[in-house]
XYZ file of C-alpha atoms in Angstrom:
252
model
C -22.406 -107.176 -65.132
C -22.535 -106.671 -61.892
C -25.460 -104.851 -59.650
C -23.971 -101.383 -59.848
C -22.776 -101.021 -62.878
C -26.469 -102.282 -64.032
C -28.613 -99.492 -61.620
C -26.028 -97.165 -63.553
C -26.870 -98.718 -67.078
C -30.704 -98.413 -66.208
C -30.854 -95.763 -63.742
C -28.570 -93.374 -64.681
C -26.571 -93.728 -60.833
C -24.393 -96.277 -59.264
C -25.539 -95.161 -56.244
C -27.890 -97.454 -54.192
C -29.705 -94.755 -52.122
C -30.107 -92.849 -55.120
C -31.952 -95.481 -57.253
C -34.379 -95.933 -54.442
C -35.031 -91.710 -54.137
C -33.534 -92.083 -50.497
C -30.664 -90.396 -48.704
C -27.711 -92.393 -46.885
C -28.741 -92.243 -43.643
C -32.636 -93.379 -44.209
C -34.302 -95.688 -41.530
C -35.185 -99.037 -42.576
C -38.949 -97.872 -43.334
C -37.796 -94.881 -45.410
C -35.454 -97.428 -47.668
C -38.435 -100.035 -47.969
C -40.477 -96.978 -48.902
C -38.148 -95.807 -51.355
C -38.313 -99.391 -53.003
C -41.974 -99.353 -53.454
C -42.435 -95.915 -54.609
C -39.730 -96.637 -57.386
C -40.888 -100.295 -57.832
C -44.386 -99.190 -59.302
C -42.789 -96.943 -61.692
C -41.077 -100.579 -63.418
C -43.362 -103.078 -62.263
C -43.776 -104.416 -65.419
C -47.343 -104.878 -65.112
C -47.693 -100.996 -64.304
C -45.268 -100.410 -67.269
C -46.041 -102.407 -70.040
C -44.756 -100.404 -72.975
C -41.566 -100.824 -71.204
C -38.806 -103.155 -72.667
C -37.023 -103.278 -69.865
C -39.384 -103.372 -66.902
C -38.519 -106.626 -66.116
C -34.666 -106.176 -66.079
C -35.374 -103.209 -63.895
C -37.473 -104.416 -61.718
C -35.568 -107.269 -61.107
C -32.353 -104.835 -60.425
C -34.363 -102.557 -58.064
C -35.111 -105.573 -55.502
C -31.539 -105.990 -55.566
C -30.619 -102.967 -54.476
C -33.342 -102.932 -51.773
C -32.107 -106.392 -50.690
C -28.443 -105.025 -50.089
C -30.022 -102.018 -48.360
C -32.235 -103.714 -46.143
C -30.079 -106.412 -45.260
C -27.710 -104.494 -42.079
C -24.374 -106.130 -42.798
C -24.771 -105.819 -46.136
C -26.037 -102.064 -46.100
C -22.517 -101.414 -43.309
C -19.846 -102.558 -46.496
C -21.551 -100.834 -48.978
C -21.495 -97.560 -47.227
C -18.196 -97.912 -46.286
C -16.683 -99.460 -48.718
C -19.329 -98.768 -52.000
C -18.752 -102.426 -52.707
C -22.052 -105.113 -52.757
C -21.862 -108.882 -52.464
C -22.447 -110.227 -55.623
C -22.345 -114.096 -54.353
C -24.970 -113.287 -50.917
C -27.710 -115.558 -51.314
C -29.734 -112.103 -51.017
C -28.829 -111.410 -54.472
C -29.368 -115.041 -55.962
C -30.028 -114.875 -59.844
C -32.485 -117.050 -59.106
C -34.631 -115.691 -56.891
C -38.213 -115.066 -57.711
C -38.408 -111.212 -57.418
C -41.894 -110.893 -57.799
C -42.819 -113.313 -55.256
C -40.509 -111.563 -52.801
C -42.343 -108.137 -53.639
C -45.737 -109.470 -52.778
C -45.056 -110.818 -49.618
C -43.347 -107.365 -48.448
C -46.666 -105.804 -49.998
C -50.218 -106.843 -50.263
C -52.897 -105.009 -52.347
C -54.575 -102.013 -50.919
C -58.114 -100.677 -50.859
C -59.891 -98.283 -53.079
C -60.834 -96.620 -49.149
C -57.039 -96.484 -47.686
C -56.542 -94.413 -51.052
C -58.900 -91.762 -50.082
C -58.195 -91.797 -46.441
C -54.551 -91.276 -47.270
C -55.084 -88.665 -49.998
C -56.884 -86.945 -47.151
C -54.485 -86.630 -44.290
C -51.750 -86.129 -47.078
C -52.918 -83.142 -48.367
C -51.712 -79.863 -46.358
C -49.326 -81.977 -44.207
C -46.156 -81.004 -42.951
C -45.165 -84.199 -44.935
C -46.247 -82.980 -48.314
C -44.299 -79.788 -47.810
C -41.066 -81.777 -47.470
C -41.535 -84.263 -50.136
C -42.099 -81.152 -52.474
C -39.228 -79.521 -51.053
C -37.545 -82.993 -52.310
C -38.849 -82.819 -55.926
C -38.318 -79.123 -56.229
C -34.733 -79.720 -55.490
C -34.561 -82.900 -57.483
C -36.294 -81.299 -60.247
C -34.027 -78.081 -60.068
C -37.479 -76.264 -60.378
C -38.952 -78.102 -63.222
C -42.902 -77.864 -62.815
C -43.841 -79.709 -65.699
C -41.367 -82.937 -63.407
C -42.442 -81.617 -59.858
C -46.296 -82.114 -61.042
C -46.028 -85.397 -62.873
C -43.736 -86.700 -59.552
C -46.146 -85.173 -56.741
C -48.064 -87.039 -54.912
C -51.973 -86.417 -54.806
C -51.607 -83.743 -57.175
C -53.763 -82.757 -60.426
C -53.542 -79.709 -62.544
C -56.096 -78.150 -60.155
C -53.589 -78.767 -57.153
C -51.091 -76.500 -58.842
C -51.828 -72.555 -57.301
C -51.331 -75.201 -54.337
C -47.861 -76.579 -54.990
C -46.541 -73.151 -56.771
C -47.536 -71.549 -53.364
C -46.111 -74.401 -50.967
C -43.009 -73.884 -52.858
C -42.545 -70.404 -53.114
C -43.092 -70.086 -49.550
C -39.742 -72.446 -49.146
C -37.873 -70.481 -51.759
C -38.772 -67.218 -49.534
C -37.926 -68.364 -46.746
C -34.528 -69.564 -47.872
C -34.794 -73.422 -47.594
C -34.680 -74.057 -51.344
C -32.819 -72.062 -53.774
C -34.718 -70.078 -56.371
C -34.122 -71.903 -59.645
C -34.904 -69.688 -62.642
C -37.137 -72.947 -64.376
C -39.381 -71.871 -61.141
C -39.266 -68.442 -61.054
C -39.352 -67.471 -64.114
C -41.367 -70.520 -66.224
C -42.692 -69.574 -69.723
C -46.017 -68.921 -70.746
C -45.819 -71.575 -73.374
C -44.546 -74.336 -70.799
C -47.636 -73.567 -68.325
C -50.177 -74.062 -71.143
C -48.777 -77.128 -72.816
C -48.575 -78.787 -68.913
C -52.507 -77.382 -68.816
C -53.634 -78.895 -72.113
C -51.561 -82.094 -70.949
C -54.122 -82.512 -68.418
C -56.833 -81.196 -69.939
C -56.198 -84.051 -72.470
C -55.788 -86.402 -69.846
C -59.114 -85.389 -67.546
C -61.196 -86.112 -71.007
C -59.415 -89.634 -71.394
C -60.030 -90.301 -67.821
C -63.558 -89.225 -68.208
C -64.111 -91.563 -71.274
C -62.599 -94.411 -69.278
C -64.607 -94.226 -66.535
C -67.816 -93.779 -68.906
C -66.426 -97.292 -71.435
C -65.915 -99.147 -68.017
C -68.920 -98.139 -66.797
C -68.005 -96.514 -62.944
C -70.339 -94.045 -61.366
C -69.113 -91.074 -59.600
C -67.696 -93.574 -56.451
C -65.587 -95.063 -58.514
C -64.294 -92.312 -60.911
C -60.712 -92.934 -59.198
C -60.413 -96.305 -60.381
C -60.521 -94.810 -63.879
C -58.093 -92.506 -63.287
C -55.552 -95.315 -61.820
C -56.005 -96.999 -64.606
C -55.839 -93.792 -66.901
C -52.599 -92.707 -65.038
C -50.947 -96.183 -65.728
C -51.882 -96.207 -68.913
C -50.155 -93.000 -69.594
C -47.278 -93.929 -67.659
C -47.922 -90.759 -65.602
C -45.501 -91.525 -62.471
C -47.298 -89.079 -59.819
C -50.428 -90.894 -59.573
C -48.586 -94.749 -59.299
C -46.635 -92.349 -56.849
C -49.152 -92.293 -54.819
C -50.189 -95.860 -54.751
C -46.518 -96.643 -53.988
C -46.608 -94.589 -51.308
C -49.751 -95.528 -49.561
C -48.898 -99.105 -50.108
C -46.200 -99.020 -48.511
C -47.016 -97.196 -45.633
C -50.227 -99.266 -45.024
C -48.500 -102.326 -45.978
C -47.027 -104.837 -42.970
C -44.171 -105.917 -42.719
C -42.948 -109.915 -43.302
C -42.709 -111.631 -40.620
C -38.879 -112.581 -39.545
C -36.981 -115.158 -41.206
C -38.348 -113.994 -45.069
C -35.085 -113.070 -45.415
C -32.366 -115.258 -47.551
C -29.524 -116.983 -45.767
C -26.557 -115.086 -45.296
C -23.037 -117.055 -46.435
């Protein structure tokens, strides 16, 4: 099976952009970005109860590999066709190894001092823009997908949002505009339920107040929950350097 017809198998699209949450013309940065934010979400040691993790995983550095690489990236666009027998795309090649070297391990610190500047920014508001329309509206998606986001960030987002939908830069999808009752409490007791297993966590693994967002990593991977490893993903890789030249496989 070749690479597209597997990101279609276990991504639903064909399309390379697409499986990395990018559009066509992204710059280099935005497409490695992309990768990691997606790559955290099937990391299989961030997805455990995931049979496939590894498969997918595997699959995703793929289609970064074809997307990164410039000649590669210039046939697929114009011709939606990928080079099954490049080196980049050797069966052989040890993934995971590649994904370290293109991105180290953060600090607990660049985690806050991202979550700070984050919040409020200009870039927020377009990355929730993204999900809105990605989400066709769909809170209960918009809020697990959000970056730096908790239930208590909602009033936030619903107002960030509806300030777009006003102004005429998103359309106003009824799942937005006109969300049940029901839906908003079940997404409240959802986190509710998931503040009190956080809490418990952090009291079993014995963290003081400092340290209460370890817990909650851990919580949120535990519960597969993809905004908070969205956030990871996305401070990783913008903190993250980049390899030095010549990581890249030969080209045949």
């Amino acid at each position: 099976m070749g690479l597209l017809e597997q990101c279609e198998e276990l991504f639903k699209t064909s399309n390379l952009y697409e499986v990395l949450g990018v559009c066509k013309g992204a710059s280099d940065s935005e497409i490695r970005r992309g990768y990691y934010k997606v790559s955290l979400l099937v990391h299989p040691d961030r997805a455990p109860g995931d049979e496939l993790a590894t498969t997918k995983f595997q699959v995703l550095g793929k289609a970064y590999a074809v997307l990164a690489d410039k000649d590669q990236r210039a046939v697929y666009d114009e011709q939606g066709i990928v080079d099954e027998e490049s080196d980049t795309l050797d069966q052989d090649r040890n993934w995971e190894e590649h994904w370290r070297r293109l991105f180290p391990k953060i600090t607990l610190q660049d985690i806050l001092d991202f979550e700070k500047q984050y919040k409020g920014s200009d870039e927020e508001v377009e990355d929730l823009k993204r999900l809105y329309l990605q989400h066709e509206g769909d809170m209960d998606l918009i809020m697990e997908s959000a970056l730096c986001c908790t239930y208590e960030d909602e009033p936030r987002v619903k107002d960030i949002l509806q300030k777009a939908i006003d102004a005429e830069e998103v359309p106003a999808y009824k799942a937005f505009t006109h969300e049940s009752v029901k839906k908003k409490n079940n997404r409240k007791r959802k986190a509710e339920r998931e503040s009190k297993e956080a809490d418990e966590m952090q009291k079993e693994m014995g963290l003081n107040s400092e340290d209460s967002l370890v817990a909650m990593i851990k919580q949120r991977q535990k519960s597969k929950e993809n905004g908070f490893n969205s956030l990871i993903s996305d401070l990783e890789a913008k903190y993250c350097k980049k390899p030095a030249a010549g990581k890249k496989g030969k080209k045949k």
